Coordinates of C-alpha atoms and ligand atoms in Angstrom, one line a residue:
X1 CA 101.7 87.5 91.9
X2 CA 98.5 88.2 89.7
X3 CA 97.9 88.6 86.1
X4 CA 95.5 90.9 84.8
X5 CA 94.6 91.6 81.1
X6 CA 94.4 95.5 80.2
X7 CA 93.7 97.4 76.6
X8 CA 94.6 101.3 76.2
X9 CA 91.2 101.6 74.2
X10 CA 90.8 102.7 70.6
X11 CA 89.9 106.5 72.2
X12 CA 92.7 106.9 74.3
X13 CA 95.2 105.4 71.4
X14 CA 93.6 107.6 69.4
X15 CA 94.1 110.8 71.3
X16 CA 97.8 110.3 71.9
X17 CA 97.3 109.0 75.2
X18 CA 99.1 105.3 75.1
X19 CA 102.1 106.7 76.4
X20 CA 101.1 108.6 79.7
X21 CA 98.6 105.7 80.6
X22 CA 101.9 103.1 80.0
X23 CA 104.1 105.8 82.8
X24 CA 101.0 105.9 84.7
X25 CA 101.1 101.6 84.9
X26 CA 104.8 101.6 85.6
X27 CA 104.9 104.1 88.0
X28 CA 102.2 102.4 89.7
X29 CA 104.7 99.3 89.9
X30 CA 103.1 96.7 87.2
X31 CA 105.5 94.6 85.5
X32 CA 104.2 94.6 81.9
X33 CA 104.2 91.0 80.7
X34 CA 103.1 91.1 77.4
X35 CA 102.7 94.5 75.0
X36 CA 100.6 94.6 71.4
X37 CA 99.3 97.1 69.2
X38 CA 96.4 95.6 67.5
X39 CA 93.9 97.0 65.6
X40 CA 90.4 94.4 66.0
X41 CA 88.2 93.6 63.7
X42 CA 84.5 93.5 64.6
X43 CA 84.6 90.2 64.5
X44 CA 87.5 89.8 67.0
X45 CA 85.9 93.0 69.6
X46 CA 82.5 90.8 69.4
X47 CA 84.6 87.5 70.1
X48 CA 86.6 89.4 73.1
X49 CA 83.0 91.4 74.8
X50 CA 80.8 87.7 74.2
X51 CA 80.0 88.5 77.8
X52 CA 77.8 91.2 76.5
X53 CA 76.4 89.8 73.7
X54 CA 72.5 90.5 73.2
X55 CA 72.7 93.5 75.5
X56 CA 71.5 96.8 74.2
X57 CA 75.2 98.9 73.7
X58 CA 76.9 95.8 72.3
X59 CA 76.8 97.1 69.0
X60 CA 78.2 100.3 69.8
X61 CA 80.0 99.1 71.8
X62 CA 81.8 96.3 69.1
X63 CA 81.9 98.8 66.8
X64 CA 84.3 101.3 68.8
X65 CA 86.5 98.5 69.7
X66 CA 87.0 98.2 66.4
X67 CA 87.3 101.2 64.9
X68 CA 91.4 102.2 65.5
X69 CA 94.2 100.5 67.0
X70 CA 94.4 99.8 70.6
X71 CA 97.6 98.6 72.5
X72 CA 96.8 94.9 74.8
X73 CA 98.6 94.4 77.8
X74 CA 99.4 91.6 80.3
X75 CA 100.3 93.2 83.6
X76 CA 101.7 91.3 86.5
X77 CA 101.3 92.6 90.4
X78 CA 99.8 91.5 93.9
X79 CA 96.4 91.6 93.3
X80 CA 96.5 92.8 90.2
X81 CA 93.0 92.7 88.8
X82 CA 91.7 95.0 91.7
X83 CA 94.7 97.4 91.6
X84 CA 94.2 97.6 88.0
X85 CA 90.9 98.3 88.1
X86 CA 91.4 100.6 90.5
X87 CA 93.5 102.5 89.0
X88 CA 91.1 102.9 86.2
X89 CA 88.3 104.0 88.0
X90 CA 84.5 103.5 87.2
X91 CA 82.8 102.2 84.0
X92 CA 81.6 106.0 83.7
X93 CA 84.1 108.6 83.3
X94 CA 82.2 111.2 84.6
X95 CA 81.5 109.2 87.6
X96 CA 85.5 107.9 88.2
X97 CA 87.3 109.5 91.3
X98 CA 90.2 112.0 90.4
X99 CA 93.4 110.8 89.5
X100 CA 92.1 107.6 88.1
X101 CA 92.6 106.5 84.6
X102 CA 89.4 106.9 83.1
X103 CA 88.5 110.4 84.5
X104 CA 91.7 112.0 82.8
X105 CA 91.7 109.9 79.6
X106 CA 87.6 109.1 79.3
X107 CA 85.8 110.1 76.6
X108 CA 82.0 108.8 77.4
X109 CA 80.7 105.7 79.3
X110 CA 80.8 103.9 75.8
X111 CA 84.5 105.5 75.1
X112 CA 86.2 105.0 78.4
X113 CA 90.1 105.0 77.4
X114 CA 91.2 100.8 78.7
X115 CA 89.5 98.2 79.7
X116 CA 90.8 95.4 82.7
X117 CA 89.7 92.0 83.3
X118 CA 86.9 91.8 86.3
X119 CA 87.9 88.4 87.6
X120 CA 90.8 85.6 87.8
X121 CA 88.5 83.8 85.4
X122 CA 87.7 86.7 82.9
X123 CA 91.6 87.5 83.3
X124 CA 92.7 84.0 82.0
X125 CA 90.5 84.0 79.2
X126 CA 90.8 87.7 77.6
X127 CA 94.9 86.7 78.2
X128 CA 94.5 83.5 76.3
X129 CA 92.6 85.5 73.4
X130 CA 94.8 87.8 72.6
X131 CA 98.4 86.3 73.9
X132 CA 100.5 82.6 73.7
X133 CA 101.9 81.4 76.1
X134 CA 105.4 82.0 74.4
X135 CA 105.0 85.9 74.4
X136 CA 105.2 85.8 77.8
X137 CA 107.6 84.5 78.7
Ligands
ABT1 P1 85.4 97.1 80.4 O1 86.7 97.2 81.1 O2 85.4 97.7 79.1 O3 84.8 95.7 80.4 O4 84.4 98.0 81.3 P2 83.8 97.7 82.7 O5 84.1 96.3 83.1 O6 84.2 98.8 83.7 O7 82.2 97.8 82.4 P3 81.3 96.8 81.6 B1 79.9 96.7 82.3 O8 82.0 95.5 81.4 O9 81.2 97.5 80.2 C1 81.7 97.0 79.0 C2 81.8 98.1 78.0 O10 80.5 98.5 77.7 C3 80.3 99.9 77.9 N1 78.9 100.1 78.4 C4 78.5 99.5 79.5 C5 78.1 101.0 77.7 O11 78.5 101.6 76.7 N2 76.8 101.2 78.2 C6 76.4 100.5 79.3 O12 75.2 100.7 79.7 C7 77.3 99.6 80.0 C8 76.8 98.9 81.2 C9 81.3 100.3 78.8 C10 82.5 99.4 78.5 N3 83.3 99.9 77.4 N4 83.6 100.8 76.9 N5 84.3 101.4 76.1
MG2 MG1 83.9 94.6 81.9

């Protein structure tokens, strides 16, 4: 089994759309380890997206991450960092294949409803910066 970090983005949270996007991860057979509502500061969305620091969107892109609560997740499944991200879809809603996550609930390539870790070692750190061990358990 695989762990894979997920956010419901501040868009999508925004829109009303937490709750079809969770149905949409259990009915795809995820088991949801860990579950927050949290609303980031810009400090904490600049601290999470460090990968990205210096590039050109990063302000933008800090500044929408923090500008409404979004819902963190922890979700468990074989191979769960590709099936999550598959699910999703691509970075650009306009360009993500039908059905997927971020073509329904998408707003813009800088808005693109959640967000899922690229790697085993992006996953353990974006779960280790927003979750303790003990909450999830
Ligand atoms: P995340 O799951 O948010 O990390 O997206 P993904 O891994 O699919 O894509 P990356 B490249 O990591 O994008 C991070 C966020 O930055 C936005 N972005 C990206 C832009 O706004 N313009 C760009 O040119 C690029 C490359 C998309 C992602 N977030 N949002 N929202
Ligand atoms: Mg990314």
């Amino acid at each position: 089994m695989e762990r894979t970090f997920a956010i419901i983005k501040p868009d999508a949270f925004k829109a009303g759309n937490a709750g079809k996007i969770l149905a949409r991860i259990y009915a795809e057979d995820f088991r949801v380890v860990g579950l927050k509502k949290l609303y980031l500061s810009k400090v904490e969305a600049e601290g999470f997206y460090a990968v990205h620091a210096g590039k050109p969107f990063f302000d933008e892109l800090t500044t929408f991450m923090s500008s409404g609560p979004c819902v963190v997740m922890v979700l468990e499944a074989e191979g769960a960092i590709k099936k999550w991200r598959d699910l999703m879809g691509a970075t650009n809603p306009t360009e993500a294949a039908e059905g997927t996550l971020r073509r329904e609930f998408g707003t813009f390539v800088g808005e693109n409803a959640t967000h899922g870790s690229d790697a085993p070692e992006t996953a353990a750190f974006e779960i280790g910066y927003f979750f303790s061990g003990l909450e999830l358990l």
